[in-house]
Tab-separated table of C-alpha atoms in Angstrom:
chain	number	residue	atom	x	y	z
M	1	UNK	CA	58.177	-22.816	57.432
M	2	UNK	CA	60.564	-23.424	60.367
M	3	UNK	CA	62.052	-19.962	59.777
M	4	UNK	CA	63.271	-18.575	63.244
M	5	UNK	CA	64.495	-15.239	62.608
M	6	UNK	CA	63.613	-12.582	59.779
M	7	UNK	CA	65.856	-10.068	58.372
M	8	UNK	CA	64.081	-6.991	56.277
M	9	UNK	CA	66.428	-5.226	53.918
M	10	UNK	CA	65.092	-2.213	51.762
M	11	UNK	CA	67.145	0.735	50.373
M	12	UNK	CA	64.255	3.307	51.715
M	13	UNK	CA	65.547	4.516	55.120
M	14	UNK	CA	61.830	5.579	55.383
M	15	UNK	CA	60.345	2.243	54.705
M	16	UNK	CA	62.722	0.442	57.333
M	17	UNK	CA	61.644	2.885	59.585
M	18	UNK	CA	58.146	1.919	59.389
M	19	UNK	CA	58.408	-1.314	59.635
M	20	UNK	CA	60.286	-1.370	62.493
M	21	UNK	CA	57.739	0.654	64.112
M	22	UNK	CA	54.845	-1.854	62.885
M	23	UNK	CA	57.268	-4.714	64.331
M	24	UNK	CA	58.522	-3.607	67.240
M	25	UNK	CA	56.852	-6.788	69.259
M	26	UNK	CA	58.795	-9.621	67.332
M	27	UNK	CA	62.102	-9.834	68.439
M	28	UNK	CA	62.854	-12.622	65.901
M	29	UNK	CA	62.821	-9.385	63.056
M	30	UNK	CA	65.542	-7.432	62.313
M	31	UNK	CA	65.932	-4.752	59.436
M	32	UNK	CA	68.613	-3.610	57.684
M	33	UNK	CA	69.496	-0.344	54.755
M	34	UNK	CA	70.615	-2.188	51.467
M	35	UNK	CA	69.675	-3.365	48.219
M	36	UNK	CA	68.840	-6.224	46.037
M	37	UNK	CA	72.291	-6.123	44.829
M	38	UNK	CA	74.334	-5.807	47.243
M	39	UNK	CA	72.423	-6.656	50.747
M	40	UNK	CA	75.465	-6.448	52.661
M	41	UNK	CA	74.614	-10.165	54.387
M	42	UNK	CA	76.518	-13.018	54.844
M	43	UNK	CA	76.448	-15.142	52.105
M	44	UNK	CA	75.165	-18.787	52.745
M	45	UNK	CA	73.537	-17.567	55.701
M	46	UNK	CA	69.872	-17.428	55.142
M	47	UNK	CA	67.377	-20.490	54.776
M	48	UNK	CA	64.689	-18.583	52.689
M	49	UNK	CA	65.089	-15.306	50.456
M	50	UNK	CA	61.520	-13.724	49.954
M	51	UNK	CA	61.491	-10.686	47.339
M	52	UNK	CA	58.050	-9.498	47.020
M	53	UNK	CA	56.760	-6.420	44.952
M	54	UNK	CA	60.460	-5.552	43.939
M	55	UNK	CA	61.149	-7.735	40.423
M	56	UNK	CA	58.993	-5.256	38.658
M	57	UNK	CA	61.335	-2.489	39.682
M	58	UNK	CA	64.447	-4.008	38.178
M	59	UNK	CA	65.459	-3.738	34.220
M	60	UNK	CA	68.452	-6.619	34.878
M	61	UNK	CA	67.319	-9.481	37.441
M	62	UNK	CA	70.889	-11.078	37.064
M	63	UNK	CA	72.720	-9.426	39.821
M	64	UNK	CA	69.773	-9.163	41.922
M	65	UNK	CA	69.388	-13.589	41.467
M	66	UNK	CA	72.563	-13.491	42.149
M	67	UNK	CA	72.497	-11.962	45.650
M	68	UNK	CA	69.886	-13.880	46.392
M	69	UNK	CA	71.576	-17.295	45.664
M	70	UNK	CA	74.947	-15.965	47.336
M	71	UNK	CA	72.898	-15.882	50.603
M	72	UNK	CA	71.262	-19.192	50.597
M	73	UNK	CA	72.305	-21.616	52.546
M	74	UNK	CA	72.369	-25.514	50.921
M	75	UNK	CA	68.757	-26.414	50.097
M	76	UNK	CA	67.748	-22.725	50.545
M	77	UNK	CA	64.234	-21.710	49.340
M	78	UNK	CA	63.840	-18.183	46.921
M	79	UNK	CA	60.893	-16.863	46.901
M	80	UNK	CA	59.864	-14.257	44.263
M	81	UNK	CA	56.508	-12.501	44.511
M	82	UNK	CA	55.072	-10.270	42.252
M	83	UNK	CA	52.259	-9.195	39.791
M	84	UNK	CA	52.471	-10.331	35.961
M	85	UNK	CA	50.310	-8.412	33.388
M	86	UNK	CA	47.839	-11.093	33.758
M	87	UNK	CA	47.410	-10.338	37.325
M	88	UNK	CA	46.902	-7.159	36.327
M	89	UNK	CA	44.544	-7.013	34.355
M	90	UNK	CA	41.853	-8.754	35.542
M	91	UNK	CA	38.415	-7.383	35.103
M	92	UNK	CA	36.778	-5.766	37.635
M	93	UNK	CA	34.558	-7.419	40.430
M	94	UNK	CA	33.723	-7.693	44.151
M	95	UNK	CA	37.235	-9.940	44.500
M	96	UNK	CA	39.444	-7.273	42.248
M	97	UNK	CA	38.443	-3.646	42.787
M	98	UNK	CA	41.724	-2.516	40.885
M	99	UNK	CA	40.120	-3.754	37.701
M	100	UNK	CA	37.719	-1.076	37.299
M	101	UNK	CA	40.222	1.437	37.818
M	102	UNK	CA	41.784	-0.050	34.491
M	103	UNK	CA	38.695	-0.383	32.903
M	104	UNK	CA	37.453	3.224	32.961
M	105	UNK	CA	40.949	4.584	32.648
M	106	UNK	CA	42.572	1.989	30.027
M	107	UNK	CA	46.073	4.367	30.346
M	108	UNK	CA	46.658	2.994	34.025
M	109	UNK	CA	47.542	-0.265	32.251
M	110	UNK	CA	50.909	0.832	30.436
M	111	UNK	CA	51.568	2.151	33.895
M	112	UNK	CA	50.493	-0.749	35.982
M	113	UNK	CA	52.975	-3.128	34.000
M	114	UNK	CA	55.838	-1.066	32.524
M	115	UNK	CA	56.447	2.026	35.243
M	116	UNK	CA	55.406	1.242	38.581
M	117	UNK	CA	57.146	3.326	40.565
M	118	UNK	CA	56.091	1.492	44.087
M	119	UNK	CA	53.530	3.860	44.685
M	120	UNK	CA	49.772	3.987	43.908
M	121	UNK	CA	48.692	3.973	40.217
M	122	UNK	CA	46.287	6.099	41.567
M	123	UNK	CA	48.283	8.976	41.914
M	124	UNK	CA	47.966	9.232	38.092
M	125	UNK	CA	44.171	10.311	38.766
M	126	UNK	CA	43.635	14.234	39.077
M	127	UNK	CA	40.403	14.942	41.910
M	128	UNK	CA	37.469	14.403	39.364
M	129	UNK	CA	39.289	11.424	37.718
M	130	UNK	CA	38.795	9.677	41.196
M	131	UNK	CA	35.698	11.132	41.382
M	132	UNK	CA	34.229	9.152	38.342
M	133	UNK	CA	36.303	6.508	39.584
M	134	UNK	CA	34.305	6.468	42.503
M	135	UNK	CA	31.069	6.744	41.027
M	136	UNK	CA	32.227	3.932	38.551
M	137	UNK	CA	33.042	1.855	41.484
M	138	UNK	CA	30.020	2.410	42.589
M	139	UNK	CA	28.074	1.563	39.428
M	140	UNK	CA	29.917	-1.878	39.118
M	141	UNK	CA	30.085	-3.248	42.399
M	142	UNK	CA	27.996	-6.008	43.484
M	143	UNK	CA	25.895	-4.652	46.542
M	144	UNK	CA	24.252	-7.771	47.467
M	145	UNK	CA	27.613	-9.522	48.176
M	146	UNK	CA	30.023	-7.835	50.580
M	147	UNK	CA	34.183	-6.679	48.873
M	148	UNK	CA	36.366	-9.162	49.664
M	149	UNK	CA	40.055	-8.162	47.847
M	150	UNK	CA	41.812	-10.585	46.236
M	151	UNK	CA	44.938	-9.305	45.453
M	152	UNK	CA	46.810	-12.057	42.936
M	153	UNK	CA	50.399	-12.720	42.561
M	154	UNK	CA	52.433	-14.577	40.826
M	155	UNK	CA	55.281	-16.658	42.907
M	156	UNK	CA	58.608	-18.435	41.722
M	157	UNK	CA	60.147	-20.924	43.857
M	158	UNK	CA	63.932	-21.855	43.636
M	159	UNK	CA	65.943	-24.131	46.082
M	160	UNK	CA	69.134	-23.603	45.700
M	161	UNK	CA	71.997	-26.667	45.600
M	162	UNK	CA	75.461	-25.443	46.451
């Protein structure tokens, strides 16, 4: 997309720690402790504003849209990614293993699209919950065609015109 450097921003000091080990070969990357709020970036700086897996933590996306048009430059790109109920709750198949979790425990659903919390909806599952889950899993999979995940999202586009 042209883009020649990348700046990470999260408000885990854990997460940007992480990353910056997993990227320590691209010196075009650089990672810095804020928030969707207030990143602490130039404004009109940037050429593209990604926010992926965060929209779903957020009860008012004003300030955070905000930010993220305050940092554009003139015919910036924003980029939101996330999941929508409907990529959700997809049934269960070789392409969408997180289905059958839903299916066989129908409660993961209210979690999966109202509390996410950023981690696993699986840590709602006590041992022989993810037992069953397993054997489920199991039960429903297509053997004669190999598991290929197909996570789906839902993306917005914006260009911004300052």
């Amino acid at each position: 997309m042209g883009i020649d450097s990348v700046t990470g921003i999260d408000f885990s000091k854990a997460i940007l720690e992480g990353a910056k080990e997993n990227c320590k070969e691209y010196r075009n990357i650089s990672f810095e402790h804020g928030n969707a709020f207030e990143t602490g970036l130039d404004g009109e700086s940037f050429n593209l504003v990604l926010e992926r897996a965060l929209i779903h933590h957020i009860k008012d996306l004003e300030p955070c849209f905000k930010e993220a048009y305050r940092m554009l430059k003139d015919n910036g790109i924003y980029i939101v990614q996330d999941r929508t109920p409907d990529d959700c709750l997809l049934e269960g198949s070789n392409n969408h293993i997180r289905g059958y979790f839903l299916e066989l425990f129908p409660r993961l659903a209210e979690k999966e699209m109202h509390e996410r919390t950023g981690r696993s909806i699986l840590h709602e599952l006590d041992d022989q919950e993810l037992k069953l889950l397993i054997a489920y899993i199991d039960e429903s999979i297509s053997t004669d065609h190999n598991i290929v995940e197909k996570d789906r999202w839902t993306i917005w586009k914006a260009v911004s015109f300052l």
